[in-house]
Coordinates of C-alpha atoms in Angstrom, one line a residue:
Chain A
X1 CA -52.8 -17.3 -10.1
X2 CA -50.8 -15.2 -7.8
X3 CA -48.4 -12.9 -9.6
X4 CA -44.7 -13.6 -9.0
X5 CA -43.5 -10.1 -9.7
X6 CA -45.0 -6.7 -9.4
X7 CA -43.7 -3.3 -10.6
X8 CA -43.5 -0.7 -7.9
X9 CA -43.5 2.8 -9.3
X10 CA -42.1 5.2 -6.7
X11 CA -42.3 8.9 -6.9
X12 CA -38.7 10.0 -6.2
X13 CA -37.8 13.4 -5.0
X14 CA -34.6 14.7 -3.5
X15 CA -34.9 18.4 -2.7
X16 CA -31.2 18.9 -2.8
X17 CA -30.8 17.4 -6.3
X18 CA -34.2 17.4 -8.1
X19 CA -36.4 20.3 -9.3
X20 CA -39.4 18.1 -9.8
X21 CA -40.4 14.7 -8.7
X22 CA -39.9 11.8 -11.1
X23 CA -41.1 8.2 -11.3
X24 CA -38.8 5.3 -10.8
X25 CA -39.7 1.6 -11.5
X26 CA -38.7 -1.3 -9.3
X27 CA -39.4 -5.0 -10.0
X28 CA -40.2 -6.8 -6.7
X29 CA -40.7 -10.5 -6.3
X30 CA -43.9 -11.0 -4.3
X31 CA -44.6 -13.6 -1.6
X32 CA -47.9 -14.4 0.1
X33 CA -49.0 -11.8 2.6
X34 CA -46.5 -9.2 1.4
X35 CA -47.5 -5.7 2.2
X36 CA -46.5 -2.6 0.4
X37 CA -44.2 -1.7 3.2
X38 CA -42.5 -5.1 2.9
X39 CA -42.1 -4.3 -0.8
X40 CA -40.5 -1.0 0.1
X41 CA -38.1 -2.8 2.4
X42 CA -37.3 -5.2 -0.4
X43 CA -36.3 -2.3 -2.6
X44 CA -34.4 -0.6 0.2
X45 CA -32.4 -3.7 1.1
X46 CA -31.7 -5.1 -2.4
X47 CA -32.1 -2.5 -5.0
X48 CA -31.8 1.1 -3.9
X49 CA -30.5 2.1 -0.5
X50 CA -31.3 5.8 -1.0
X51 CA -35.1 5.3 -1.0
X52 CA -36.7 7.3 1.8
X53 CA -40.0 6.4 3.5
X54 CA -41.5 6.6 6.9
X55 CA -42.4 3.6 9.0
X56 CA -42.4 2.5 12.6
X57 CA -44.7 -0.1 14.0
X58 CA -45.6 -2.1 10.9
X59 CA -49.0 -3.0 12.4
X60 CA -51.3 -0.1 11.6
X61 CA -50.9 1.6 15.0
X62 CA -48.4 4.4 14.7
X63 CA -49.7 6.0 11.6
X64 CA -46.3 6.7 10.1
X65 CA -46.5 5.0 6.8
X66 CA -49.6 6.7 5.3
X67 CA -49.0 7.3 1.6
X68 CA -50.7 7.5 -1.7
X69 CA -51.0 3.9 -2.9
X70 CA -52.6 3.2 -6.3
X71 CA -54.6 6.4 -6.2
X72 CA -55.8 6.3 -2.6
X73 CA -54.2 7.2 0.7
X74 CA -53.6 4.0 2.7
X75 CA -51.2 2.7 5.3
X76 CA -48.4 0.9 3.5
X77 CA -48.2 -1.6 6.4
X78 CA -51.8 -2.6 6.2
X79 CA -52.1 -2.8 2.4
X80 CA -51.3 -6.2 0.9
X81 CA -49.7 -6.2 -2.6
X82 CA -51.9 -9.1 -3.7
X83 CA -55.1 -7.3 -2.4
X84 CA -54.5 -4.4 -4.8
X85 CA -54.5 -6.9 -7.7
X86 CA -52.3 -4.6 -9.9
X87 CA -49.3 -5.3 -12.0
X88 CA -48.1 -1.8 -11.4
X89 CA -48.4 -0.1 -8.1
X90 CA -47.8 3.7 -7.9
X91 CA -46.5 5.1 -4.7
X92 CA -46.3 8.8 -3.9
X93 CA -46.1 10.7 -0.7
X94 CA -49.1 12.2 1.1
X95 CA -50.5 14.8 -1.2
X96 CA -50.4 18.5 -0.4
X97 CA -47.8 18.1 2.2
X98 CA -44.3 19.5 2.1
X99 CA -42.1 16.7 0.8
X100 CA -38.9 15.9 2.7
X101 CA -37.6 13.1 0.4
X102 CA -39.2 10.5 -1.8
X103 CA -42.2 9.1 0.2
X104 CA -41.5 11.0 3.4
X105 CA -43.4 14.3 4.1
X106 CA -43.0 17.0 6.8
X107 CA -45.7 16.6 9.5
X108 CA -44.9 20.0 11.2
X109 CA -47.9 21.8 9.7
X110 CA -50.2 18.9 10.4
X111 CA -49.2 18.8 14.1
X112 CA -49.4 22.6 14.4
X113 CA -53.0 22.3 13.4
X114 CA -53.6 19.6 16.0
X115 CA -52.0 21.8 18.7
X116 CA -54.4 24.6 17.8
X117 CA -57.5 22.7 19.1
X118 CA -56.0 22.1 22.6
X119 CA -55.7 18.4 22.3
X120 CA -55.7 17.7 26.0
X121 CA -58.3 17.1 28.7
X122 CA -59.0 20.0 31.0
X123 CA -60.8 18.4 33.9
X124 CA -62.8 19.9 36.7
X125 CA -60.9 21.4 39.7
X126 CA -60.0 20.4 42.3
X127 CA -58.2 17.5 40.6
X128 CA -59.3 14.1 42.0
X129 CA -56.8 11.9 43.7
X130 CA -57.0 9.1 41.2
X131 CA -59.0 9.6 38.0
X132 CA -62.1 11.4 36.7
X133 CA -64.9 8.9 37.0
X134 CA -66.8 8.2 33.8
X135 CA -69.7 5.9 33.3
X136 CA -69.5 3.3 30.5
X137 CA -72.5 5.1 28.8
X138 CA -70.6 8.4 28.8
X139 CA -67.6 6.8 27.2
X140 CA -69.6 5.7 24.1
X141 CA -69.4 9.0 22.1
X142 CA -65.7 9.1 22.3
X143 CA -65.1 5.4 21.6
X144 CA -64.6 6.2 17.9
X145 CA -62.7 9.5 17.8
X146 CA -60.2 8.2 20.4
X147 CA -59.0 5.6 17.9
X148 CA -57.3 8.3 15.7
X149 CA -53.7 7.4 15.0
X150 CA -52.7 10.8 13.6
X151 CA -51.5 9.4 10.3
X152 CA -52.4 12.6 8.4
X153 CA -54.4 10.8 5.7
X154 CA -57.6 12.8 6.2
X155 CA -56.0 16.2 6.3
X156 CA -53.9 15.3 3.2
X157 CA -56.9 14.2 1.3
X158 CA -58.9 17.4 2.1
X159 CA -58.7 19.9 -0.6
X160 CA -59.8 22.7 1.7
X161 CA -56.9 21.9 4.1
X162 CA -54.6 22.0 1.0
X163 CA -55.6 25.3 -0.5
X164 CA -55.8 27.1 2.8
X165 CA -53.1 26.7 5.3
X166 CA -55.2 28.2 8.2
X167 CA -58.0 25.6 8.0
X168 CA -57.6 23.1 10.8
X169 CA -58.5 20.1 8.7
X170 CA -60.4 16.9 9.6
X171 CA -57.8 15.4 11.9
X172 CA -57.6 18.4 14.2
X173 CA -61.4 18.8 14.2
X174 CA -61.9 15.1 15.0
X175 CA -59.5 15.6 17.9
X176 CA -61.5 18.6 19.0
X177 CA -64.7 16.6 18.8
X178 CA -63.1 13.9 20.9
X179 CA -62.7 16.4 23.8
X180 CA -66.0 18.2 23.2
X181 CA -67.9 14.9 23.4
X182 CA -66.0 13.9 26.6
X183 CA -68.1 14.5 29.7
X184 CA -65.0 15.1 31.8
X185 CA -63.8 18.1 29.8
X186 CA -64.7 21.6 31.1
X187 CA -63.5 24.1 28.5
X188 CA -66.1 23.4 25.8
X189 CA -66.6 27.2 25.3
X190 CA -63.0 27.7 24.6
X191 CA -63.1 24.9 22.1
X192 CA -66.2 26.2 20.4
X193 CA -64.5 29.6 20.1
X194 CA -61.7 28.1 18.2
X195 CA -64.1 26.2 16.0
X196 CA -66.2 29.2 15.2
X197 CA -63.3 31.2 13.7
X198 CA -63.9 31.6 10.0
X199 CA -60.3 31.1 8.9
X200 CA -59.7 27.9 10.8
X201 CA -62.9 26.4 12.0
X202 CA -65.7 24.1 11.1
X203 CA -67.3 26.4 8.4
X204 CA -64.6 25.6 6.0
X205 CA -65.7 22.0 5.7
X206 CA -67.7 21.4 2.5
X207 CA -68.5 17.7 3.2
X208 CA -66.4 16.2 0.5
X209 CA -66.1 13.0 2.6
X210 CA -62.5 12.5 1.3
X211 CA -61.4 12.1 4.9
X212 CA -64.0 9.4 5.5
X213 CA -62.9 7.5 2.4
X214 CA -59.2 7.4 3.3
X215 CA -59.3 6.9 7.1
X216 CA -57.4 3.7 7.7
X217 CA -59.2 3.3 11.1
X218 CA -62.7 3.8 9.5
X219 CA -63.4 6.9 11.6
X220 CA -65.8 9.6 10.4
X221 CA -64.2 13.1 10.8
X222 CA -67.0 14.6 8.6
X223 CA -69.6 13.5 11.1
X224 CA -67.5 15.0 13.9
X225 CA -67.3 18.3 12.1
X226 CA -71.0 18.3 11.3
X227 CA -71.9 17.7 15.0
X228 CA -69.5 20.5 16.0
X229 CA -71.1 22.9 13.4
X230 CA -74.5 22.2 15.1
X231 CA -73.0 22.9 18.6
X232 CA -71.3 26.1 17.4
X233 CA -74.5 27.3 15.8
X234 CA -76.7 26.5 18.7
X235 CA -74.4 28.4 21.0
X236 CA -74.6 31.4 18.7
X237 CA -78.4 31.2 18.7
X238 CA -79.0 30.4 22.4
X239 CA -75.9 31.8 24.1
X240 CA -73.4 30.0 26.2
X241 CA -74.6 27.1 28.2
X242 CA -72.1 25.6 30.5
X243 CA -72.0 21.9 31.1
X244 CA -73.5 21.0 34.5
X245 CA -70.8 20.3 37.0
Chain B
X1 CA -46.7 27.1 8.9
X2 CA -46.8 27.9 5.3
X3 CA -46.1 25.6 2.4
X4 CA -42.7 26.5 1.1
X5 CA -42.4 28.2 -2.3
X6 CA -39.6 25.9 -3.4
X7 CA -41.9 23.0 -2.8
X8 CA -44.7 24.6 -4.7
X9 CA -42.4 24.9 -7.7
X10 CA -41.6 21.3 -7.4
X11 CA -45.3 20.3 -7.6
X12 CA -45.8 19.9 -11.3
X13 CA -49.2 19.6 -12.9
X14 CA -48.4 16.0 -13.6
X15 CA -47.7 15.3 -10.0
X16 CA -50.9 17.1 -8.7
X17 CA -53.3 15.8 -11.3
X18 CA -51.6 12.6 -12.5
X19 CA -52.7 9.0 -12.2
X20 CA -51.8 8.6 -8.6
X21 CA -53.4 11.9 -7.5
X22 CA -56.7 12.3 -5.7
X23 CA -57.9 14.5 -8.6
X24 CA -57.6 11.8 -11.2
X25 CA -61.2 11.0 -12.1
X26 CA -61.1 7.3 -11.1
X27 CA -59.6 8.2 -7.8
X28 CA -62.3 10.6 -6.9
X29 CA -65.1 9.1 -4.8
X30 CA -68.8 9.9 -4.6
X31 CA -68.6 12.7 -2.0
X32 CA -65.8 14.4 -3.9
X33 CA -67.7 14.2 -7.2
X34 CA -70.8 15.6 -5.6
X35 CA -68.8 18.5 -4.3
X36 CA -67.1 19.2 -7.6
X37 CA -70.4 19.2 -9.4
X38 CA -72.0 21.4 -6.7
X39 CA -69.2 23.9 -7.0
X40 CA -69.1 23.9 -10.8
X41 CA -72.9 24.3 -11.1
X42 CA -72.8 27.0 -8.4
X43 CA -70.2 29.1 -10.3
X44 CA -72.1 28.6 -13.6
X45 CA -75.4 29.8 -11.9
X46 CA -73.7 32.9 -10.5
X47 CA -72.4 33.7 -13.9
X48 CA -75.8 33.0 -15.4
X49 CA -77.5 35.5 -13.0
X50 CA -75.4 38.3 -14.4
X51 CA -75.9 37.1 -18.0
X52 CA -79.7 37.1 -17.3
X53 CA -79.6 40.6 -16.0
X54 CA -77.6 41.9 -19.0
X55 CA -80.0 40.1 -21.3
X56 CA -82.9 41.9 -19.7
X57 CA -81.1 45.2 -19.8
X58 CA -80.7 44.8 -23.6
X59 CA -84.3 43.8 -23.9
X60 CA -85.5 46.9 -22.1
X61 CA -83.6 49.3 -24.4
X62 CA -86.1 49.5 -27.2
X63 CA -89.1 47.7 -28.9
X64 CA -87.0 46.5 -31.8
X65 CA -84.3 45.1 -29.6
X66 CA -86.9 43.4 -27.4
X67 CA -88.5 41.7 -30.4
X68 CA -85.2 40.5 -31.9
X69 CA -84.1 39.1 -28.6
X70 CA -87.3 37.3 -28.1
X71 CA -86.7 35.6 -31.5
X72 CA -83.3 34.5 -30.2
X73 CA -84.8 32.8 -27.2
X74 CA -87.0 30.7 -29.4
X75 CA -84.0 29.2 -31.3
X76 CA -83.4 25.4 -30.5
X77 CA -79.8 26.1 -29.4
X78 CA -81.0 28.6 -26.9
X79 CA -83.7 26.3 -25.6
X80 CA -81.1 23.6 -25.3
X81 CA -79.0 25.9 -23.2
X82 CA -82.1 26.6 -21.1
X83 CA -82.4 22.9 -20.5
X84 CA -78.8 22.7 -19.4
X85 CA -79.6 25.5 -17.0
X86 CA -82.5 23.6 -15.6
X87 CA -80.3 20.5 -15.1
X88 CA -77.6 22.6 -13.3
X89 CA -80.3 24.2 -11.0
X90 CA -81.8 20.8 -10.2
X91 CA -78.4 19.2 -9.5
X92 CA -77.4 22.2 -7.3
X93 CA -80.7 22.1 -5.5
X94 CA -80.8 18.4 -4.8
X95 CA -77.2 18.2 -3.8
X96 CA -77.7 21.3 -1.7
X97 CA -80.6 19.5 0.0
X98 CA -78.2 16.6 0.8
X99 CA -75.8 19.1 2.3
X100 CA -78.5 20.6 4.4
X101 CA -79.5 17.1 5.6
X102 CA -75.9 16.6 6.7
X103 CA -75.9 19.9 8.5
X104 CA -78.9 18.7 10.4
X105 CA -77.0 15.6 11.3
X106 CA -79.1 13.3 9.1
X107 CA -77.6 10.5 7.0
X108 CA -73.9 11.4 7.3
X109 CA -72.9 7.8 7.6
X110 CA -75.0 6.9 4.6
X111 CA -73.8 9.8 2.4
X112 CA -73.4 7.7 -0.8
X113 CA -76.9 6.3 -0.5
X114 CA -78.2 9.8 0.2
X115 CA -76.4 11.1 -2.9
X116 CA -77.9 8.5 -5.1
X117 CA -81.4 9.0 -3.7
X118 CA -81.0 12.7 -4.4
X119 CA -79.8 12.0 -7.9
X120 CA -82.8 9.7 -8.5
X121 CA -85.1 12.6 -7.5
X122 CA -83.1 14.9 -9.6
X123 CA -83.5 12.6 -12.6
X124 CA -87.3 12.7 -12.2
X125 CA -87.2 16.5 -11.9
X126 CA -85.1 16.8 -15.0
X127 CA -87.6 14.7 -16.9
X128 CA -90.4 17.0 -15.6
X129 CA -88.3 20.0 -16.6
X130 CA -87.7 18.6 -20.0
X131 CA -91.4 18.0 -20.5
X132 CA -92.3 21.5 -19.3
X133 CA -89.6 23.1 -21.4
X134 CA -90.3 21.4 -24.7
X135 CA -93.9 20.7 -24.5
X136 CA -95.5 23.6 -22.5
X137 CA -94.0 26.8 -23.5
X138 CA -90.7 28.2 -24.6
X139 CA -91.0 27.2 -28.3
X140 CA -94.0 29.4 -28.6
X141 CA -91.8 32.4 -27.8
X142 CA -92.5 32.8 -24.2
X143 CA -90.9 35.7 -22.4
X144 CA -87.6 34.8 -20.9
Chain C
X1 CA -50.7 28.1 21.8
X2 CA -52.2 31.5 21.7
X3 CA -49.4 33.0 19.6
X4 CA -50.4 30.6 16.8
X5 CA -53.8 32.1 16.6
X6 CA -54.6 34.9 14.2
X7 CA -57.2 37.5 14.5
X8 CA -60.3 35.8 13.3
X9 CA -64.0 36.5 12.7
X10 CA -66.2 34.8 15.2
X11 CA -69.7 35.8 14.0
X12 CA -69.6 36.2 10.2
X13 CA -68.9 32.5 9.4
X14 CA -71.7 31.2 11.5
X15 CA -74.3 33.5 10.0
X16 CA -72.9 33.2 6.5
X17 CA -73.4 29.4 6.9
X18 CA -76.9 29.7 8.3
X19 CA -78.2 32.3 5.8
X20 CA -76.7 30.2 2.9
X21 CA -79.0 27.3 4.0
X22 CA -82.0 29.6 4.7
X23 CA -81.7 31.4 1.4
X24 CA -81.3 28.1 -0.4
X25 CA -84.7 26.9 1.0
X26 CA -86.4 30.2 0.1
X27 CA -84.7 30.2 -3.3
X28 CA -86.3 26.9 -4.2
X29 CA -89.7 28.3 -3.4
X30 CA -89.1 31.6 -5.2
X31 CA -87.6 29.9 -8.2
X32 CA -90.7 27.8 -8.7
X33 CA -92.8 31.0 -8.3
X34 CA -90.5 32.9 -10.7
X35 CA -90.6 30.2 -13.4
X36 CA -94.4 29.8 -13.1
X37 CA -94.9 33.6 -13.2
X38 CA -92.6 34.2 -16.1
X39 CA -93.4 31.2 -18.3
X40 CA -96.6 29.5 -17.4
X41 CA -98.9 32.2 -16.0
X42 CA -99.8 33.4 -19.5
X43 CA -99.2 30.4 -21.7
X44 CA -100.0 31.1 -25.3
X45 CA -100.0 34.8 -25.0
X46 CA -98.0 36.8 -27.5
X47 CA -94.8 38.1 -26.1
X48 CA -94.3 41.7 -26.8
X49 CA -93.3 44.9 -24.9
X50 CA -97.0 45.7 -24.4
X51 CA -98.0 42.3 -22.8
X52 CA -94.9 42.4 -20.6
X53 CA -95.8 45.9 -19.5
X54 CA -99.3 44.6 -18.8
X55 CA -97.9 41.7 -16.7
X56 CA -95.7 44.0 -14.7
X57 CA -98.7 46.0 -13.6
X58 CA -99.2 43.0 -11.2
X59 CA -97.6 43.7 -7.9
X60 CA -97.1 40.0 -7.2
X61 CA -95.1 39.6 -10.3
X62 CA -92.8 42.5 -9.3
X63 CA -92.5 41.2 -5.7
X64 CA -91.5 37.7 -6.9
X65 CA -88.9 39.1 -9.3
X66 CA -87.3 41.4 -6.9
X67 CA -87.2 39.1 -3.9
X68 CA -85.9 36.4 -6.3
X69 CA -83.1 38.7 -7.3
X70 CA -82.3 39.6 -3.7
X71 CA -82.2 35.9 -2.6
X72 CA -80.1 34.9 -5.7
X73 CA -77.6 37.6 -4.9
X74 CA -77.5 36.7 -1.2
X75 CA -77.0 33.0 -2.0
X76 CA -74.8 33.4 -5.0
X77 CA -72.4 36.0 -3.6
X78 CA -72.3 34.2 -0.2
X79 CA -71.4 31.1 -2.2
X80 CA -68.8 33.1 -4.1
X81 CA -67.4 34.1 -0.7
X82 CA -67.1 30.5 0.3
X83 CA -65.3 29.6 -2.9
X84 CA -62.9 32.5 -2.5
X85 CA -62.3 31.8 1.2
X86 CA -61.1 28.3 0.3
X87 CA -57.9 30.0 -0.9
X88 CA -55.3 31.6 1.4
X89 CA -54.9 34.7 -0.7
X90 CA -58.6 35.7 -0.2
X91 CA -59.2 34.7 3.4
X92 CA -56.2 36.8 4.4
X93 CA -58.1 39.7 2.9
X94 CA -61.4 38.8 4.4
X95 CA -62.6 42.3 5.1
X96 CA -61.8 43.5 1.6
X97 CA -63.5 40.5 0.0
X98 CA -66.6 41.1 2.2
X99 CA -66.7 44.8 1.3
X100 CA -66.3 44.0 -2.4
X101 CA -69.1 41.4 -2.4
X102 CA -71.4 43.7 -0.5
X103 CA -70.8 46.5 -3.1
X104 CA -71.2 44.1 -6.0
X105 CA -74.5 42.8 -4.4
X106 CA -76.0 46.2 -3.8
X107 CA -75.0 47.5 -7.2
X108 CA -76.5 44.5 -8.9
X109 CA -79.7 44.8 -6.9
X110 CA -80.0 48.4 -8.0
X111 CA -79.2 47.4 -11.5
X112 CA -82.0 44.7 -11.3
X113 CA -84.5 47.2 -10.0
X114 CA -83.6 49.7 -12.8
X115 CA -84.0 47.1 -15.5
X116 CA -87.6 46.4 -14.8
X117 CA -88.4 50.1 -14.3
X118 CA -89.1 50.9 -18.0
X119 CA -91.6 48.0 -18.1
X120 CA -93.3 49.0 -14.8
X121 CA -93.5 52.7 -15.6
X122 CA -94.1 52.2 -19.3

């Protein structure tokens, strides 16, 4: 039943040589449990040493190998060739990102967006000797957004983040929600100021749910954005209300 | 910060909208389809408002013009366009209701279910609209 | 971080978002009223300039039509603004787009008021 061979169609692009990307076919012998990333290594080792792609941990933790696999953004290391059930698997880089070479894209813009939302905890002063105490109950809201691996899938799938370079995009807004929902954080007003900006902030989200569809960690950036919309609007209506110290 | 121009040139239509793109119809998921429909019907309805106003402007010019335009509205093709308009309005309204629910924090995790519930309501409303349109009025030459 | 940030509008986006929802709800009610008033209030009546003039003597009819137009313009042009602002080239010229849409909206409102005037006065 299992197919012995599969065609991997890779979108090749070398900015120094090519004007436009082109498709190249590779035949790869499959073995049980083979992931798309394994297939790419097979090509790199035995067929074409010039193929470029990003990888690191091979276990779905680092978020380096996110790419367009058979019409959906997935992690190459977590997608098994047999699970796709296709004779021909198309691979292309993350959409709407600057291509570096073949399947590798430039993450600079993506991380610039993350940096804009102040992705760090600003705790209450004076700083405690050991750590900020948090009850297990208070930890619940951030259990999910803390799992983000910054693979860039959601921001790449978001058409608003594509057509407008100023929009922060789902990954950055999920990161922002992670700190707004954190009871230890003290600069919620600064964070909401960033979110309320019309060019960058939450109002640019039109609930396409593309980010939810593609997230390899099954997180829900749309829900995070919607909750932040409510927070921003309530602050506009009722004025600033600082979190009780 | 900005996407480079050389890269933009490298993005061919085929690459952006081809088989492996998120815009290929089978690759688009429920939420994306809902948004595409919402945006398309929204643009159509804005254009319609201006068409409607210019129609009324012509109708207000003279009695003859008014009467001839009223005959146009009674033509089956025109009434069919009216029906398409009703469908667009109902889709836009029901999906808009879904978006408002999400803005209130309701049903975000069940967005696909919410979409299909809204579409079921929309189907009923379209049926009612069909009945009202073809049974209760416009063929008699009602004022539009 | 702060040097990354560009001059942005803090207030407009929030209210634009809120009034889009508010006008949507009002629009559903007004649309129902508009359709009932225009098509089902006088079913079976002959449609001519005279009967339309007769209808437009009714203040409720005029109020529904004009408030409908105002809401449609608010919702439609606010939506257009959202569509335009999804693109870099327009959101960079936010003030010009806002000004243009306000002028278009007010001009269209005046146009709409003028259209019904011959019927109302006639």
